[in-house]
PDB file of C-alpha atoms in Angstrom:
ATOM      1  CA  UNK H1261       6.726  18.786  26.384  1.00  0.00           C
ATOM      2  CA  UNK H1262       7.046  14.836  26.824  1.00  0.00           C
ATOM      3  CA  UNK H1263       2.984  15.187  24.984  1.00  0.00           C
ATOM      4  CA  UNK H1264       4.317  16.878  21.986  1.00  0.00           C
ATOM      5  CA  UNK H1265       7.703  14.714  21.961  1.00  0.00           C
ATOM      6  CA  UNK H1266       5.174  11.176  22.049  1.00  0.00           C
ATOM      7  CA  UNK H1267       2.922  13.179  19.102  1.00  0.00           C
ATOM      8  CA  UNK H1268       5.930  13.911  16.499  1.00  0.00           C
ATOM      9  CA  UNK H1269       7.221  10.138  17.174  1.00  0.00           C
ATOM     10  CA  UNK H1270       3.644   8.539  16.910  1.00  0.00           C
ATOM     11  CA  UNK H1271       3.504  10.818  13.718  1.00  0.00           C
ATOM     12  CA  UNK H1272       6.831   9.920  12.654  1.00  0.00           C
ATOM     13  CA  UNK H1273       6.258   6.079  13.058  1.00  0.00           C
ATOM     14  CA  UNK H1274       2.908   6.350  10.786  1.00  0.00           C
ATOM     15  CA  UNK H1275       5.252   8.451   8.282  1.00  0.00           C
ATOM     16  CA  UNK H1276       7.267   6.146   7.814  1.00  0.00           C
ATOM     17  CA  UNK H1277       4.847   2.680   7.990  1.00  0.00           C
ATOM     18  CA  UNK H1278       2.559   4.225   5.152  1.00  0.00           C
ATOM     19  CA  UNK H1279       5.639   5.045   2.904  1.00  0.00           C
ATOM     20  CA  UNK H1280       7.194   1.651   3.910  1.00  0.00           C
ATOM     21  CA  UNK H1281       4.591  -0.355   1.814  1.00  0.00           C
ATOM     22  CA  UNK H1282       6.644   0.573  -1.587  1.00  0.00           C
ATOM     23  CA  UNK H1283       9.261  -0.534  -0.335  1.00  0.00           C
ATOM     24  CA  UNK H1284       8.974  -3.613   1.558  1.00  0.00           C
ATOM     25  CA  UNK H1285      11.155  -6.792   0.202  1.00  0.00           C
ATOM     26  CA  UNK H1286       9.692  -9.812   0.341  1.00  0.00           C
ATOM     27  CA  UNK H1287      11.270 -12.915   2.127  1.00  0.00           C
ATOM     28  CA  UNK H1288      12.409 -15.445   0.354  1.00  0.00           C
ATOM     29  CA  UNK H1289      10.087 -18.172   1.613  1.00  0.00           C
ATOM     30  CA  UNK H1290       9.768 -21.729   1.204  1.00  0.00           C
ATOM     31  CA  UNK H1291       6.029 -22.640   0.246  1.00  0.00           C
ATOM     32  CA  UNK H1292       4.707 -26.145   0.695  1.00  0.00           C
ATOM     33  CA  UNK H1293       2.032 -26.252  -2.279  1.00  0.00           C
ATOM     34  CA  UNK H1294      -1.275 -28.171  -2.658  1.00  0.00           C
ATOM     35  CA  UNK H1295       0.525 -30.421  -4.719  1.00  0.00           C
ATOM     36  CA  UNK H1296       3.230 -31.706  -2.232  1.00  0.00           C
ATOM     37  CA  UNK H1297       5.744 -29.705  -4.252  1.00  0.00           C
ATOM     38  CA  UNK H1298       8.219 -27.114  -2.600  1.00  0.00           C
ATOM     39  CA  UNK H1299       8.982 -23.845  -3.828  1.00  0.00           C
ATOM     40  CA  UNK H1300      10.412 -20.222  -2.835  1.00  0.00           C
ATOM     41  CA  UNK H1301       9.356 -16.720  -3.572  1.00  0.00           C
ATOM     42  CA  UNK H1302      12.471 -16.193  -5.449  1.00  0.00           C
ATOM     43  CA  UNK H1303      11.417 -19.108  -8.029  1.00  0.00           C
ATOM     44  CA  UNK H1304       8.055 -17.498  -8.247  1.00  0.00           C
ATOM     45  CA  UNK H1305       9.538 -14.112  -9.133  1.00  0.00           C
ATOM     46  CA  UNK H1306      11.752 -15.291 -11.583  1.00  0.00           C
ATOM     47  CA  UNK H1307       9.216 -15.073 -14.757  1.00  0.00           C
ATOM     48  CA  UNK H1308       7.520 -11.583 -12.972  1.00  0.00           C
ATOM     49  CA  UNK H1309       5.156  -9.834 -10.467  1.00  0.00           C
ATOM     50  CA  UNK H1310       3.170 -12.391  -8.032  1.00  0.00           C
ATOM     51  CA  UNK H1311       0.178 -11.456  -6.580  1.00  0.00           C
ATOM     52  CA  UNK H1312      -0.202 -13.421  -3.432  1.00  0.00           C
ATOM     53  CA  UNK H1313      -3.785 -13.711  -1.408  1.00  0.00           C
ATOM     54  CA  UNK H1314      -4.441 -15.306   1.791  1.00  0.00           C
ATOM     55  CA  UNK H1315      -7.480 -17.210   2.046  1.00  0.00           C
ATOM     56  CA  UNK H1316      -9.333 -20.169   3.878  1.00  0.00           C
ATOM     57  CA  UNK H1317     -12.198 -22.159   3.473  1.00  0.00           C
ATOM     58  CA  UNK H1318     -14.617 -20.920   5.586  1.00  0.00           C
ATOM     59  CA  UNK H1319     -14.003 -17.619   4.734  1.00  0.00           C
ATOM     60  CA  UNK H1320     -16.951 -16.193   1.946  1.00  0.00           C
ATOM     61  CA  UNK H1321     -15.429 -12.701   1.110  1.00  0.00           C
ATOM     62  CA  UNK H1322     -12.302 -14.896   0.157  1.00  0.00           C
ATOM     63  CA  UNK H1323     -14.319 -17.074  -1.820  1.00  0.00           C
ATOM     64  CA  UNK H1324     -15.919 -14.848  -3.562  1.00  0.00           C
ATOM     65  CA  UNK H1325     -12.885 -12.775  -4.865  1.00  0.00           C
ATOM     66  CA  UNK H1326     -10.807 -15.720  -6.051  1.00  0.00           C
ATOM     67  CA  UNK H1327     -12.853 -16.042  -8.807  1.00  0.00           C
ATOM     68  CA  UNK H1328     -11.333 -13.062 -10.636  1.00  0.00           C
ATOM     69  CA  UNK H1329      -8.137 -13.613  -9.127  1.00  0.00           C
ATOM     70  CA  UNK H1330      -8.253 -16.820 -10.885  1.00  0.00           C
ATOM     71  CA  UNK H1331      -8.907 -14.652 -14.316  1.00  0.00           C
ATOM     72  CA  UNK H1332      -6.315 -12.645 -13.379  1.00  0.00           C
ATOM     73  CA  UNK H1333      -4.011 -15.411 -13.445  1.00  0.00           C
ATOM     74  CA  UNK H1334      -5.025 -16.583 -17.004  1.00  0.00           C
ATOM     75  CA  UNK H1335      -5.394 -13.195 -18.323  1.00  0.00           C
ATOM     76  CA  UNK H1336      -2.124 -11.956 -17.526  1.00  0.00           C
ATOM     77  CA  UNK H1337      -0.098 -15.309 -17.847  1.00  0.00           C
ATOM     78  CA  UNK H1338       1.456 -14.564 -20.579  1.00  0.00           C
ATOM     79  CA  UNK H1339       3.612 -11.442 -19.113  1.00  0.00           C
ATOM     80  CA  UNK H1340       4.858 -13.846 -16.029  1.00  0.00           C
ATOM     81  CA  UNK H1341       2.421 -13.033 -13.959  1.00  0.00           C
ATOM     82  CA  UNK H1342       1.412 -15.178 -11.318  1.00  0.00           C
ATOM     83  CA  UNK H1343      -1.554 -15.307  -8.497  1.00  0.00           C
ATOM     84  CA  UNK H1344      -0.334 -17.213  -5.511  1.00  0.00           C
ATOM     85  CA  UNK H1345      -3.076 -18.070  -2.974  1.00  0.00           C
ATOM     86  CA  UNK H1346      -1.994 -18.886   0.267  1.00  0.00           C
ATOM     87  CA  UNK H1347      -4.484 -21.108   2.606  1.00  0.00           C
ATOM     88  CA  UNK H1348      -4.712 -20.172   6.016  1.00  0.00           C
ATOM     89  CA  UNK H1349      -6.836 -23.404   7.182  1.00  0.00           C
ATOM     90  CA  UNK H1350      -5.718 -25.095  10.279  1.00  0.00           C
ATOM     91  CA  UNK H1351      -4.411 -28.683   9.943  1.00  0.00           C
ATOM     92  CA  UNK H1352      -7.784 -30.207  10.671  1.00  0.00           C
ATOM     93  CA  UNK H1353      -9.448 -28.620   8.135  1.00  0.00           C
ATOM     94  CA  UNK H1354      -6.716 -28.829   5.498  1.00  0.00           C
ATOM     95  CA  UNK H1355      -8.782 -31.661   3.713  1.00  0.00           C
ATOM     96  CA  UNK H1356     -10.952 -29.663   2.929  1.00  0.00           C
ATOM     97  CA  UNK H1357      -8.622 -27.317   0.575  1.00  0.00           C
ATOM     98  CA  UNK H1358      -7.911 -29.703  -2.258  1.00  0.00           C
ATOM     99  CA  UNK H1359     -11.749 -29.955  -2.485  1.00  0.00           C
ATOM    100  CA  UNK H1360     -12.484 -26.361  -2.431  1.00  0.00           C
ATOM    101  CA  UNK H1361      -9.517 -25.740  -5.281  1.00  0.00           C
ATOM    102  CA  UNK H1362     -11.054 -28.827  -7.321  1.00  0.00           C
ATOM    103  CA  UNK H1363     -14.780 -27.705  -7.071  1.00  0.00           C
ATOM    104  CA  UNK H1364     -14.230 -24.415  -8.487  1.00  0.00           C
ATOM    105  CA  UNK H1365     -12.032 -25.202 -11.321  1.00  0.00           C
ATOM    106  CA  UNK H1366      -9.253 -22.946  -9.807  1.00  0.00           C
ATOM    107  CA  UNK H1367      -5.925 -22.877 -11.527  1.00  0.00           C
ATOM    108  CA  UNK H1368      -4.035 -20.661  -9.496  1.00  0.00           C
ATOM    109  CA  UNK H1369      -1.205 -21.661  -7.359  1.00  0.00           C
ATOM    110  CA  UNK H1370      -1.887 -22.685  -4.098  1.00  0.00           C
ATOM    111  CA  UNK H1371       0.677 -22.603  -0.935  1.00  0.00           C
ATOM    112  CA  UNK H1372      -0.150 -24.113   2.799  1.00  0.00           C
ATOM    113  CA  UNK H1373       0.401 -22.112   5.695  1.00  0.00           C
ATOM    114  CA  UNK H1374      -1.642 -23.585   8.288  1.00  0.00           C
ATOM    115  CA  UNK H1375       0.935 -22.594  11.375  1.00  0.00           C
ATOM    116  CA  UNK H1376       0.439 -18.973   9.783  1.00  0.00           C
ATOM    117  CA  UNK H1377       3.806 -18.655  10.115  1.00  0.00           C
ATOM    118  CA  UNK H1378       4.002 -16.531   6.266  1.00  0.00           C
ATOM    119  CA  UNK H1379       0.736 -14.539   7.063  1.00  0.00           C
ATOM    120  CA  UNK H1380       2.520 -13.392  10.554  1.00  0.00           C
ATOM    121  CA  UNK H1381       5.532 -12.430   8.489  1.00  0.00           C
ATOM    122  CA  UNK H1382       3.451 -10.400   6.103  1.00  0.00           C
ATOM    123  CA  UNK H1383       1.141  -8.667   8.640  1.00  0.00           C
ATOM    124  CA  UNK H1384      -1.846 -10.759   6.956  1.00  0.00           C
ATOM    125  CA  UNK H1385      -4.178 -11.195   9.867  1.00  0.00           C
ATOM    126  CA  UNK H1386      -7.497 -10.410   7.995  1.00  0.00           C
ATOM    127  CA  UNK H1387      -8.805 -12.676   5.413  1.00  0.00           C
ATOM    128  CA  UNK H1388      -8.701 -11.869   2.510  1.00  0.00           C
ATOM    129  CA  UNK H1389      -5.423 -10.048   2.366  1.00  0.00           C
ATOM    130  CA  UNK H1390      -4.190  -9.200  -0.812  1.00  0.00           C
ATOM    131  CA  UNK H1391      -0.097  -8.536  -1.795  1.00  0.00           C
ATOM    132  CA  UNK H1392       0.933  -7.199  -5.351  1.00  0.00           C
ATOM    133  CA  UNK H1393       4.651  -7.958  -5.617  1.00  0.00           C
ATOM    134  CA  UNK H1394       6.797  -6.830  -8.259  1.00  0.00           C
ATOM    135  CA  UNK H1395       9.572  -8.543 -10.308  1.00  0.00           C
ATOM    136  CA  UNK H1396      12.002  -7.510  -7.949  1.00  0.00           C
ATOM    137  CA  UNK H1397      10.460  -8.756  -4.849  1.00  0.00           C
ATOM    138  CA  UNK H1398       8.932  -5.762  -3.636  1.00  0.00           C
ATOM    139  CA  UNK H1399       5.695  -5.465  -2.065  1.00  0.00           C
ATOM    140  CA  UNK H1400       4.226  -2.511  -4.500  1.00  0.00           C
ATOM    141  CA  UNK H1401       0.431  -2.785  -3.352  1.00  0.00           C
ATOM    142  CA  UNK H1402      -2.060  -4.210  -0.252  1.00  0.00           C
ATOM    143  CA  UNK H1403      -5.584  -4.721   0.531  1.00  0.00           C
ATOM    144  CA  UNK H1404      -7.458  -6.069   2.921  1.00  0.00           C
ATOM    145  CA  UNK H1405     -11.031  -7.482   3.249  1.00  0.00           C
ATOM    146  CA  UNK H1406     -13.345  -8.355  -0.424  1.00  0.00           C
ATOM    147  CA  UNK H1407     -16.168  -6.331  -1.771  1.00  0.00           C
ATOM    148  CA  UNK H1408     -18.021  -6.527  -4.634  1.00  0.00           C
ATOM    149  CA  UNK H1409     -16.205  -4.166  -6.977  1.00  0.00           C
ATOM    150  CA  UNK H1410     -12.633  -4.749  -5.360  1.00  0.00           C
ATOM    151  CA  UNK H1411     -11.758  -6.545  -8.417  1.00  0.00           C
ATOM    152  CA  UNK H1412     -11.557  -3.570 -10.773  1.00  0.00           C
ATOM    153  CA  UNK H1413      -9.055  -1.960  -8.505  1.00  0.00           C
ATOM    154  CA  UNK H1414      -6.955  -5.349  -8.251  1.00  0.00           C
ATOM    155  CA  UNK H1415      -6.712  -5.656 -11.847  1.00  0.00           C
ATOM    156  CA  UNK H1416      -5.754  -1.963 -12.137  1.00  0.00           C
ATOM    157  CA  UNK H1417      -3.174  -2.916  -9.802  1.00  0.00           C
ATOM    158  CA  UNK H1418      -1.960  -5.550 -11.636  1.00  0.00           C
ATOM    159  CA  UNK H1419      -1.816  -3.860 -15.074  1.00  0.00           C
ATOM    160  CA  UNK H1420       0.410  -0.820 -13.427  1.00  0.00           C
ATOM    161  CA  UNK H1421       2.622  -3.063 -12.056  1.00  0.00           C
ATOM    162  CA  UNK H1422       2.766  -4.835 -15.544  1.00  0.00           C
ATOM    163  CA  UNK H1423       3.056  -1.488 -17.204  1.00  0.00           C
ATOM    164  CA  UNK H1424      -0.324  -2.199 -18.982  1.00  0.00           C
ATOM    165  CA  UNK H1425      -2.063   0.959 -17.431  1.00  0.00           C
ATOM    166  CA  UNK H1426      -3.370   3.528 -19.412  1.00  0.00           C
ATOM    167  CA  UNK H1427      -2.276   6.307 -17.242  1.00  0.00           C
ATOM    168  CA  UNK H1428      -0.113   6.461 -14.073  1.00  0.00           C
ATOM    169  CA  UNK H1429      -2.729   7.895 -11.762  1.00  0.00           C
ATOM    170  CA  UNK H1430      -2.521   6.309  -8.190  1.00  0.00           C
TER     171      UNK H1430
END
């Protein structure tokens, strides 16, 4: 009996974490950016949906899908939208940020969170991780990891929660 009873809980729990995702407010955090300036979630929001992604340096898969993330954020500008990357390099390596931003001609906005205290708050403990908040502050959509081919899916992401999609298909 106590087997079954731990089951429906453990069931329950997983229930209610999947389902959880569309619901999920975000924090109003305060985010130190690359450029010394301070700003919060809320003041983010305020024009429309953010799409945040935690990153670092030495991380390629990251790399590799902030290029379209970065296309993203030009191509969709215009509704409000915003991509917010948030670097997860220690404070040694911070240096090395700026540099990385510069090189690659990304225009994104960039946050520092090099105590990890946001990516802790947001269960982001692989790298990339990937959160599509709406205009109200909800976390609508997450993924974890980069592919090749991941970026087709983001962007679908991004034009459903824009309303841009051509059909509602999840």
């Amino acid at each position: 009996m106590k087997y079954l009873f731990t089951i429906s809980i453990c069931l329950i729990t997983i229930l209610l974490a999947e389902g959880s995702v569309n619901t999920t407010k975000i924090p109003n955090f305060k985010l130190k950016m690359l450029d010394g300036k301070k700003m919060t979630m809320n003041e983010l929001l305020e024009d429309g949906p953010v799409l945040i992604d935690f990153w670092a340096t030495w991380c390629k898969p990251c790399l590799k899908g902030m290029r379209f993330l970065d296309g993203f954020h030009a191509k969709y500008a215009e509704t409000g939208f915003k991509v917010l990357s948030i670097n997860q390099d220690t404070p040694k390596s911070l240096s090395k940020v700026k540099s990385t931003v510069r090189s690659r001609k990304f225009n994104f906005l960039v946050a520092m969170d090099p105590n990890k205290q946001i990516s802790e708050k947001l269960n982001a403990r692989l790298l990339p991780t990937t959160l599509l908040v709406n205009h109200a502050g909800e976390i609508v959509w997450r993924h974890q990891g980069y592919m090749a081919g991941d970026e087709v899916e983001i962007e679908h992401q991004i034009q459903r929660v824009l309303n841009l999609s051509k059909s509602e298909e999840n």
